[in-house]
PDB file of C-alpha atoms in Angstrom:
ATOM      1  CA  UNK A   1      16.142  18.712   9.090  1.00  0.00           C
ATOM      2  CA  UNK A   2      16.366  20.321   5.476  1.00  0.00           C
ATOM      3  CA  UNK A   3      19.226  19.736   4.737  1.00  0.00           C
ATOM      4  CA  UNK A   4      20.065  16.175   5.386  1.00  0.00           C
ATOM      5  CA  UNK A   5      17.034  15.591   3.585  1.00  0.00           C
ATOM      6  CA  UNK A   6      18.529  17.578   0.968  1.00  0.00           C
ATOM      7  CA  UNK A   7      21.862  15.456   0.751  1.00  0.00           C
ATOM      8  CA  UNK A   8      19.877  12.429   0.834  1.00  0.00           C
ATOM      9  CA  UNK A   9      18.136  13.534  -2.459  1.00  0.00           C
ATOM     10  CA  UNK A  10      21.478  14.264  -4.004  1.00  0.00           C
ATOM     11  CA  UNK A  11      22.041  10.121  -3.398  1.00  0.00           C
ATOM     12  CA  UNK A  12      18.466   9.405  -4.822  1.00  0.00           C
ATOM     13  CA  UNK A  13      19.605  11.785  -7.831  1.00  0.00           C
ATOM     14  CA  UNK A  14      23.086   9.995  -8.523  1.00  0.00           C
ATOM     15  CA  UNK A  15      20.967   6.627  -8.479  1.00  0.00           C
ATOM     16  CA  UNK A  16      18.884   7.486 -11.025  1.00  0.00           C
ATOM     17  CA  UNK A  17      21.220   8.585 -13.493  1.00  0.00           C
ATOM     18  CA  UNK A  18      22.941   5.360 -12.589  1.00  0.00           C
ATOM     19  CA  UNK A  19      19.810   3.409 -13.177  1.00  0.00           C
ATOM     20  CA  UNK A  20      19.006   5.009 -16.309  1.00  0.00           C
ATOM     21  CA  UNK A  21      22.694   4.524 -17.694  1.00  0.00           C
ATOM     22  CA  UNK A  22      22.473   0.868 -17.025  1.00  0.00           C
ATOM     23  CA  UNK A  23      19.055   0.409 -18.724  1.00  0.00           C
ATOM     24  CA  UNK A  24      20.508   2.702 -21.608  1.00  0.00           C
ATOM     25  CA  UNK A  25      23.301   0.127 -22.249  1.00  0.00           C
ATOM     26  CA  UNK A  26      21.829  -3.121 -21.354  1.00  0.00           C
ATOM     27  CA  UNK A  27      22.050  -4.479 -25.069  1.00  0.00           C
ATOM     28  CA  UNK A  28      24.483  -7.208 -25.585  1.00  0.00           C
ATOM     29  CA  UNK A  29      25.655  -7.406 -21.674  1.00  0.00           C
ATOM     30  CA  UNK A  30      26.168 -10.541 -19.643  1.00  0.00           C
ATOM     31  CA  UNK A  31      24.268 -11.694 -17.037  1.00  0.00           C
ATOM     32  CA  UNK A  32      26.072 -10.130 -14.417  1.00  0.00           C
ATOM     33  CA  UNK A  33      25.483  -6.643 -15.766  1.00  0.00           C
ATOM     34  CA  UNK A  34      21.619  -7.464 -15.999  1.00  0.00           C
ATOM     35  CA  UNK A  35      21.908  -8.565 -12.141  1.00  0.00           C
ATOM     36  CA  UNK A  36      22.678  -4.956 -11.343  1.00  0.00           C
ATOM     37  CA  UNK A  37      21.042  -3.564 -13.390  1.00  0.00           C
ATOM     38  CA  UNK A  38      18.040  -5.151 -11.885  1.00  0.00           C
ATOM     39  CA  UNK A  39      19.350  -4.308  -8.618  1.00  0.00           C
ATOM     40  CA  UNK A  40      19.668  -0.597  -9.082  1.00  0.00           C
ATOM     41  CA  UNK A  41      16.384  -0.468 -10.698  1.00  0.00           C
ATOM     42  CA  UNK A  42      15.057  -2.107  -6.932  1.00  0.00           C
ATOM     43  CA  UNK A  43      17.376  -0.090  -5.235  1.00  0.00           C
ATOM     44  CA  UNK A  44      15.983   3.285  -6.270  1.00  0.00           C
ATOM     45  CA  UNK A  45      12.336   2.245  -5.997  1.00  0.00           C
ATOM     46  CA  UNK A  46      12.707   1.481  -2.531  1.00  0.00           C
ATOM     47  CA  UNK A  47      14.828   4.565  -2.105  1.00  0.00           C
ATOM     48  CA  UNK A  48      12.566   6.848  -3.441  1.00  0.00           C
ATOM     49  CA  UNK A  49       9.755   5.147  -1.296  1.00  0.00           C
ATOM     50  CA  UNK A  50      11.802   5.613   1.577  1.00  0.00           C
ATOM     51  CA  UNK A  51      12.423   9.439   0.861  1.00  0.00           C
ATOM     52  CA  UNK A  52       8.773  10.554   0.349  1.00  0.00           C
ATOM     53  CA  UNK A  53       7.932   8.634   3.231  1.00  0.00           C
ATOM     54  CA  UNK A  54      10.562   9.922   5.384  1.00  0.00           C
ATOM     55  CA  UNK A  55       9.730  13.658   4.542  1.00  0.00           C
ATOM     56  CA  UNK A  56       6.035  13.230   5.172  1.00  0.00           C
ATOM     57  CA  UNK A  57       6.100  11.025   7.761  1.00  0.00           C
ATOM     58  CA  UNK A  58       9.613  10.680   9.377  1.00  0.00           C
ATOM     59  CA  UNK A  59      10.137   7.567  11.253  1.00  0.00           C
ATOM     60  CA  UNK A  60       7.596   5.548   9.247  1.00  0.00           C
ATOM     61  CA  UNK A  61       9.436   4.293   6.579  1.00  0.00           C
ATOM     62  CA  UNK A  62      11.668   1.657   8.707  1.00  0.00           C
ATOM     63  CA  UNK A  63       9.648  -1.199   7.456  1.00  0.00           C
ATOM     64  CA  UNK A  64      11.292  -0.643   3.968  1.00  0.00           C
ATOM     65  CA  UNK A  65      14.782  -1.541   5.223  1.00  0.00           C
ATOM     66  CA  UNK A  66      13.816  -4.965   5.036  1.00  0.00           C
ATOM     67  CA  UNK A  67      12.791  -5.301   1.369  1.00  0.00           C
ATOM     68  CA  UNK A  68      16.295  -3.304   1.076  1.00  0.00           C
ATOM     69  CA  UNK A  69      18.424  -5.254   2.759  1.00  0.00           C
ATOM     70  CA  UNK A  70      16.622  -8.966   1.528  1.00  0.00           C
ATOM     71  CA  UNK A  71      16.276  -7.968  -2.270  1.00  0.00           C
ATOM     72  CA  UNK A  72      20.001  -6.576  -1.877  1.00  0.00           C
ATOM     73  CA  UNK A  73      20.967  -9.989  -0.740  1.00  0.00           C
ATOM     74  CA  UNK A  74      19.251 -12.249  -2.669  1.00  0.00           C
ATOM     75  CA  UNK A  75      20.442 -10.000  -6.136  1.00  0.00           C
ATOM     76  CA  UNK A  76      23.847  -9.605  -4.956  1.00  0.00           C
ATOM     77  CA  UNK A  77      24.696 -13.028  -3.931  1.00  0.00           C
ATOM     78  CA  UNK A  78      23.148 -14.452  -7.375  1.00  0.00           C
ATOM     79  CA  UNK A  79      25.684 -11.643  -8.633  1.00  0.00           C
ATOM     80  CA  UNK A  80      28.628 -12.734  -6.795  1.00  0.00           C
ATOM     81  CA  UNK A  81      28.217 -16.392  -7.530  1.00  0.00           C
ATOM     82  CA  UNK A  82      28.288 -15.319 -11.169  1.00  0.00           C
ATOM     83  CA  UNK A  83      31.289 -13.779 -11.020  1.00  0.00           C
ATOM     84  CA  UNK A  84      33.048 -16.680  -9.233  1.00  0.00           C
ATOM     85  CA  UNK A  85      35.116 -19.461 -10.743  1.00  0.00           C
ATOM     86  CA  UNK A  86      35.384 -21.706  -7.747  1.00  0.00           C
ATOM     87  CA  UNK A  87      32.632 -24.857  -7.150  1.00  0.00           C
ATOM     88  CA  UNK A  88      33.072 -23.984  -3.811  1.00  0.00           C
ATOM     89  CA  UNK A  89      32.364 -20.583  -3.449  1.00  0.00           C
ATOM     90  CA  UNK A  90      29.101 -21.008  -5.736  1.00  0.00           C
ATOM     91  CA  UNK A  91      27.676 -23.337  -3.701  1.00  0.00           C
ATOM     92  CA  UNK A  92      28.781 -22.022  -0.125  1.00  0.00           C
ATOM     93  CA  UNK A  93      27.002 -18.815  -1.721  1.00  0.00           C
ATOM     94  CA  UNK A  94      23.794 -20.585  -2.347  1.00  0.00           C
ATOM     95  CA  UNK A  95      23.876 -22.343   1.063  1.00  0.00           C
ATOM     96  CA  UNK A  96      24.202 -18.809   2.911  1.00  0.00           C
ATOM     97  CA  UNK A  97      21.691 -17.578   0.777  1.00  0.00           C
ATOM     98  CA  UNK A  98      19.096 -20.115   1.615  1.00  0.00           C
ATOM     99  CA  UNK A  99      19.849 -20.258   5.068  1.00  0.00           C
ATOM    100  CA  UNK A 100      19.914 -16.082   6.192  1.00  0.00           C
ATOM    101  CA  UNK A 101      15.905 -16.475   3.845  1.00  0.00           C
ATOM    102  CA  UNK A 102      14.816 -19.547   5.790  1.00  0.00           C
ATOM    103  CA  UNK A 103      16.192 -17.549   9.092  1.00  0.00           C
ATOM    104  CA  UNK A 104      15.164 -14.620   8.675  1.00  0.00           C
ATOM    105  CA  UNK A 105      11.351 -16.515   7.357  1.00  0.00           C
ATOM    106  CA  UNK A 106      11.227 -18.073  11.224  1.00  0.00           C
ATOM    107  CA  UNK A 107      12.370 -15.004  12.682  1.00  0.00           C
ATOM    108  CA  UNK A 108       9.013 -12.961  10.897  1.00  0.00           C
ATOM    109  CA  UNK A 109       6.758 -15.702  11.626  1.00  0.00           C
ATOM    110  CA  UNK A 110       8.004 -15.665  15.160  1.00  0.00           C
ATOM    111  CA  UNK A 111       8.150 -11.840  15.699  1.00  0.00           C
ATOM    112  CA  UNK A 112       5.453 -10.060  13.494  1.00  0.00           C
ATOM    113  CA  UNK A 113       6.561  -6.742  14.691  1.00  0.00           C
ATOM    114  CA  UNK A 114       9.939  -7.190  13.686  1.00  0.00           C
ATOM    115  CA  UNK A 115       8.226  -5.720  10.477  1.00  0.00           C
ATOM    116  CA  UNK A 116       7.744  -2.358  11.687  1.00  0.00           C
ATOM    117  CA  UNK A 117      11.820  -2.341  13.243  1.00  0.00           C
ATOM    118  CA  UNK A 118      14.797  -2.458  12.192  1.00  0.00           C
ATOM    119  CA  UNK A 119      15.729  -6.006  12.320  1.00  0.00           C
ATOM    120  CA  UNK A 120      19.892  -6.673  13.344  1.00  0.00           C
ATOM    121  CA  UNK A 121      19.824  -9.739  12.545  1.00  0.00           C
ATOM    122  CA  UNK A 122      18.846  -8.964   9.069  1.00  0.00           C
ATOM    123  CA  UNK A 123      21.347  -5.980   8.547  1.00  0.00           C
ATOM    124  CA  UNK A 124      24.425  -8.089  10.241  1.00  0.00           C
ATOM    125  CA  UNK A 125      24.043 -11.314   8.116  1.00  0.00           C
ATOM    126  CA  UNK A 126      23.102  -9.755   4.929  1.00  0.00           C
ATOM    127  CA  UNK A 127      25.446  -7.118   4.715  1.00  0.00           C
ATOM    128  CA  UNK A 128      28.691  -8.909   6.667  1.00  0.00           C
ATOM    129  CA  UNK A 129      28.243 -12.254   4.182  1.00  0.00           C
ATOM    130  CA  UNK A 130      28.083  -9.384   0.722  1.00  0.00           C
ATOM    131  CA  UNK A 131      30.856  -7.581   2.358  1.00  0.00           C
ATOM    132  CA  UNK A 132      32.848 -11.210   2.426  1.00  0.00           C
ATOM    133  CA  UNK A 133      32.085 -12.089  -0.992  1.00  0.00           C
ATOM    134  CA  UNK A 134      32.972  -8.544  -1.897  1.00  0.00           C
ATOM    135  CA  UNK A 135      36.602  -8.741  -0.064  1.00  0.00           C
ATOM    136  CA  UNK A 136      37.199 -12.184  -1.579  1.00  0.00           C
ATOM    137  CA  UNK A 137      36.358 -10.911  -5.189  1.00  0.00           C
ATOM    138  CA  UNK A 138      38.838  -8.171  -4.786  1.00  0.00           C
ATOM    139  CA  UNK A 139      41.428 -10.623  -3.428  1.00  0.00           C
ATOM    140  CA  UNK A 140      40.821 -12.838  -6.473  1.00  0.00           C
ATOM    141  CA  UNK A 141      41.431  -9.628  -9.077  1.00  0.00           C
ATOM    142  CA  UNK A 142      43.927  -8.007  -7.102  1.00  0.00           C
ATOM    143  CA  UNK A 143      46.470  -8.497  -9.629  1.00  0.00           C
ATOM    144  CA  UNK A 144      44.336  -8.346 -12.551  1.00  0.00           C
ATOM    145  CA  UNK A 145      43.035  -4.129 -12.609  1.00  0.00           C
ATOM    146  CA  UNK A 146      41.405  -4.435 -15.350  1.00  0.00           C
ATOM    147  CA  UNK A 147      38.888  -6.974 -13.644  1.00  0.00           C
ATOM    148  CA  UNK A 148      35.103  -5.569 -14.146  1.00  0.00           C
ATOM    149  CA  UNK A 149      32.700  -4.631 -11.012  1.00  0.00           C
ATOM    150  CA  UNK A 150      35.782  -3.342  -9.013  1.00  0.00           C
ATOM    151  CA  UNK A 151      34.459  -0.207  -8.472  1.00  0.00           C
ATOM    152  CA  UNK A 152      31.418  -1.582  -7.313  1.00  0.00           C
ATOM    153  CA  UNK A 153      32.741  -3.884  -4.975  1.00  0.00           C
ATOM    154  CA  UNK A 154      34.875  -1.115  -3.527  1.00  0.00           C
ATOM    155  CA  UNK A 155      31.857   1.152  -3.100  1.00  0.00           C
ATOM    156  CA  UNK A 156      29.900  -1.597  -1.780  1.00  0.00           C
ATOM    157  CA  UNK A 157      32.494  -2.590   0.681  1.00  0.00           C
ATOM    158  CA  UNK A 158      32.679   0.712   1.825  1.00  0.00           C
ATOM    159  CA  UNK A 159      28.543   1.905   1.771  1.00  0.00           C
ATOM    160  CA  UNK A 160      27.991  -1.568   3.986  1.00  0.00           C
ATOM    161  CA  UNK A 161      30.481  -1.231   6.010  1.00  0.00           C
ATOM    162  CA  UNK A 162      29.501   2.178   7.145  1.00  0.00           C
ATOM    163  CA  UNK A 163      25.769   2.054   6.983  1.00  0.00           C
ATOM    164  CA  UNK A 164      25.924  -1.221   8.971  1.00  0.00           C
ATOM    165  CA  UNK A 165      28.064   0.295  11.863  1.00  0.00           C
ATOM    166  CA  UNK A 166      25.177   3.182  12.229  1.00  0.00           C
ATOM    167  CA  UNK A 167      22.690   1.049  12.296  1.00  0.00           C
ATOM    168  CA  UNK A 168      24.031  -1.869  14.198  1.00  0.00           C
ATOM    169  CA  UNK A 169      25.759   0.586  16.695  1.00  0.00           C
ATOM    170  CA  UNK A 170      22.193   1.413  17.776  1.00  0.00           C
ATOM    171  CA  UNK A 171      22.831   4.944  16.741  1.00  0.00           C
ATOM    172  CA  UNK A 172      20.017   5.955  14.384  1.00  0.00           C
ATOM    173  CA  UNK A 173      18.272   8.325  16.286  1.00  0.00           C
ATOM    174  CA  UNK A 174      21.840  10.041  17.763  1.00  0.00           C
ATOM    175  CA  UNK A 175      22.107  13.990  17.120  1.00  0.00           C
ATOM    176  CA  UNK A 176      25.647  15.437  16.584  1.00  0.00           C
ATOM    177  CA  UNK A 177      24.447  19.424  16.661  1.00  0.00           C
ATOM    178  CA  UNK A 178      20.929  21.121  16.083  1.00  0.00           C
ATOM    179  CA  UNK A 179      22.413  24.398  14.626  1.00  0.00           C
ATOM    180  CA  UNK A 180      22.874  25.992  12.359  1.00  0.00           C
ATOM    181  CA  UNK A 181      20.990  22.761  11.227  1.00  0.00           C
ATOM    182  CA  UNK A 182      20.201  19.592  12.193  1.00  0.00           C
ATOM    183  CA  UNK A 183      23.355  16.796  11.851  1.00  0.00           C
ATOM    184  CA  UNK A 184      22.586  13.145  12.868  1.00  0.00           C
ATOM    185  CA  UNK A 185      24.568   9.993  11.549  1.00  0.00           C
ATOM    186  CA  UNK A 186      22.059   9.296   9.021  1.00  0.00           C
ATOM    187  CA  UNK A 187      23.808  12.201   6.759  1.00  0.00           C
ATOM    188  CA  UNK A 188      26.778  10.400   7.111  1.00  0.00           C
ATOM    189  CA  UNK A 189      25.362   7.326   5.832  1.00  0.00           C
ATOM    190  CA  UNK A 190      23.949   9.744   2.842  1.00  0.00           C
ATOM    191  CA  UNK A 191      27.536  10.528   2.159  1.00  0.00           C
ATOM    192  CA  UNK A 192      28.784   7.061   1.888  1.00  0.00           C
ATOM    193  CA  UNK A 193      25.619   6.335  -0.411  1.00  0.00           C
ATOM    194  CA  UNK A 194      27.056   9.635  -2.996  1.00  0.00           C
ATOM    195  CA  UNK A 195      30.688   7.999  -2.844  1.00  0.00           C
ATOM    196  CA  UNK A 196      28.836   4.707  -3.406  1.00  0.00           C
ATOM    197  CA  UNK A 197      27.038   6.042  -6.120  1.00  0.00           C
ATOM    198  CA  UNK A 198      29.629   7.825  -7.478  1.00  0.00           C
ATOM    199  CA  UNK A 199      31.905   4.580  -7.898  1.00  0.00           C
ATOM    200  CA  UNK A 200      28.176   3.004  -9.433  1.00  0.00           C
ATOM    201  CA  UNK A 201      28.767   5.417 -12.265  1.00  0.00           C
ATOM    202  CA  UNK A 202      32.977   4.944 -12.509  1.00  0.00           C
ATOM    203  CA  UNK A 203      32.094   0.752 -12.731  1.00  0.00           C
ATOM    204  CA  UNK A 204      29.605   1.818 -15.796  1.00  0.00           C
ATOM    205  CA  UNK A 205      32.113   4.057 -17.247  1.00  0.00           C
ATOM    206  CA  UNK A 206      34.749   1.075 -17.788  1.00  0.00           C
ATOM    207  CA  UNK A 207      31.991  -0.920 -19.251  1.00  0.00           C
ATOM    208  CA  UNK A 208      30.742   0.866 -21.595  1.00  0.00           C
ATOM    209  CA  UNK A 209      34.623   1.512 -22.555  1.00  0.00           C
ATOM    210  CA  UNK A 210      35.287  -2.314 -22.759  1.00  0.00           C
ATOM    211  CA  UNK A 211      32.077  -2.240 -25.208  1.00  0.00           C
ATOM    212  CA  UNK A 212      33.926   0.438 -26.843  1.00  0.00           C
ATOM    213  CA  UNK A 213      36.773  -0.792 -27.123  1.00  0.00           C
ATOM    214  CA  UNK A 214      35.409  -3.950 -28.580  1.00  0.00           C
ATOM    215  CA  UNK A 215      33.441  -2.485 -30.765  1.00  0.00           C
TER     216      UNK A 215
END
């Protein structure tokens, strides 16, 4: 049990050096980069929430994956509809956006208890419509490498796509071995959050060398 927990605090560790290098270099930086920065400043409250709360209490901290996966949403799609040129896109962004809230509102109302679960609904829609706007951002910039947020769209293509399948696959609680220590799938989806983190850091690195470079 150690040492997932352990890996999991390596994540928590490579988001806060990524928080604090956004907040570092947040002077003279679009709106965009104050979206994530925003974001990862969210992200690694709720993360570090989640971690104490696991360790003390394991099992009790599910009702956090919903202030994850909504502020994640909301943040992200403002952040994607920044970055897009096309009428279209912006305003099929905001349409999604209200309707997975005004869903997902009903669904609460409807289901209190939904509260203390994990909620599909809420994991498929989010993460499958960021995942989308991800892909098509990508396609947009394929030709262009020197596009900014590619890293992060990458490593959020990939961290959704793999936490989603866990969780969506109804395997959360699934056991690969006991010894010589406890494996489940939730160390995978600790691994995925170090690669996401890791490309996090590489999307900050080209900024701060476009700044540079500028400068």
């Amino acid at each position: 049990m150690l040492f997932p927990f352990l890996v999991s605090l390596v994540g928590l560790f490579f988001l806060l050096v990524n928080t604090v290098s956004f907040y570092r270099t947040r002077k003279d930086k679009d709106s965009h980069y104050f979206i994530l920065m925003v974001y990862l400043i969210c992200l690694f409250v709720n993360e570090l929430f989640c971690n104490i709360i696991g360790f003390y209490a394991p099992g009790s901290n599910f009702f956090l994956s919903h202030y994850y996966f909504i502020f994640q949403f909301i943040l992200l799609s403002l952040f994607f509809r920044g970055l897009f040129t096309n009428a279209i896109l912006k305003k099929a962004i905001l349409f999604f956006l209200g309707l997975v809230l005004v869903l997902l509102a009903v669904q609460y109302y409807r289901t209190p208890s939904l509260y203390w679960e994990f909620n599909l609904f809420e994991i498929g829609s989010t993460s499958i419509l960021l995942v989308l706007y991800a892909i098509i951002y990508l396609f947009q910039n394929f030709k262009n490498i020197k596009s900014n947020y590619i890293y992060f769209s990458n490593g959020l293509i990939i961290y959704l796509v793999s936490s989603s399948t866990i969780f969506l696959s109804g395997n959360t609680d699934a056991v690969i071995f006991t010894e010589p220590f406890l494996l489940d799938f939730w160390f995978f989806n600790s691994l995925f959050y170090i690669l996401y983190q890791f490309l996090i850091f590489k999307e900050w690195q080209a900024l701060k060398h476009i700044k540079m470079t500028k400068s």
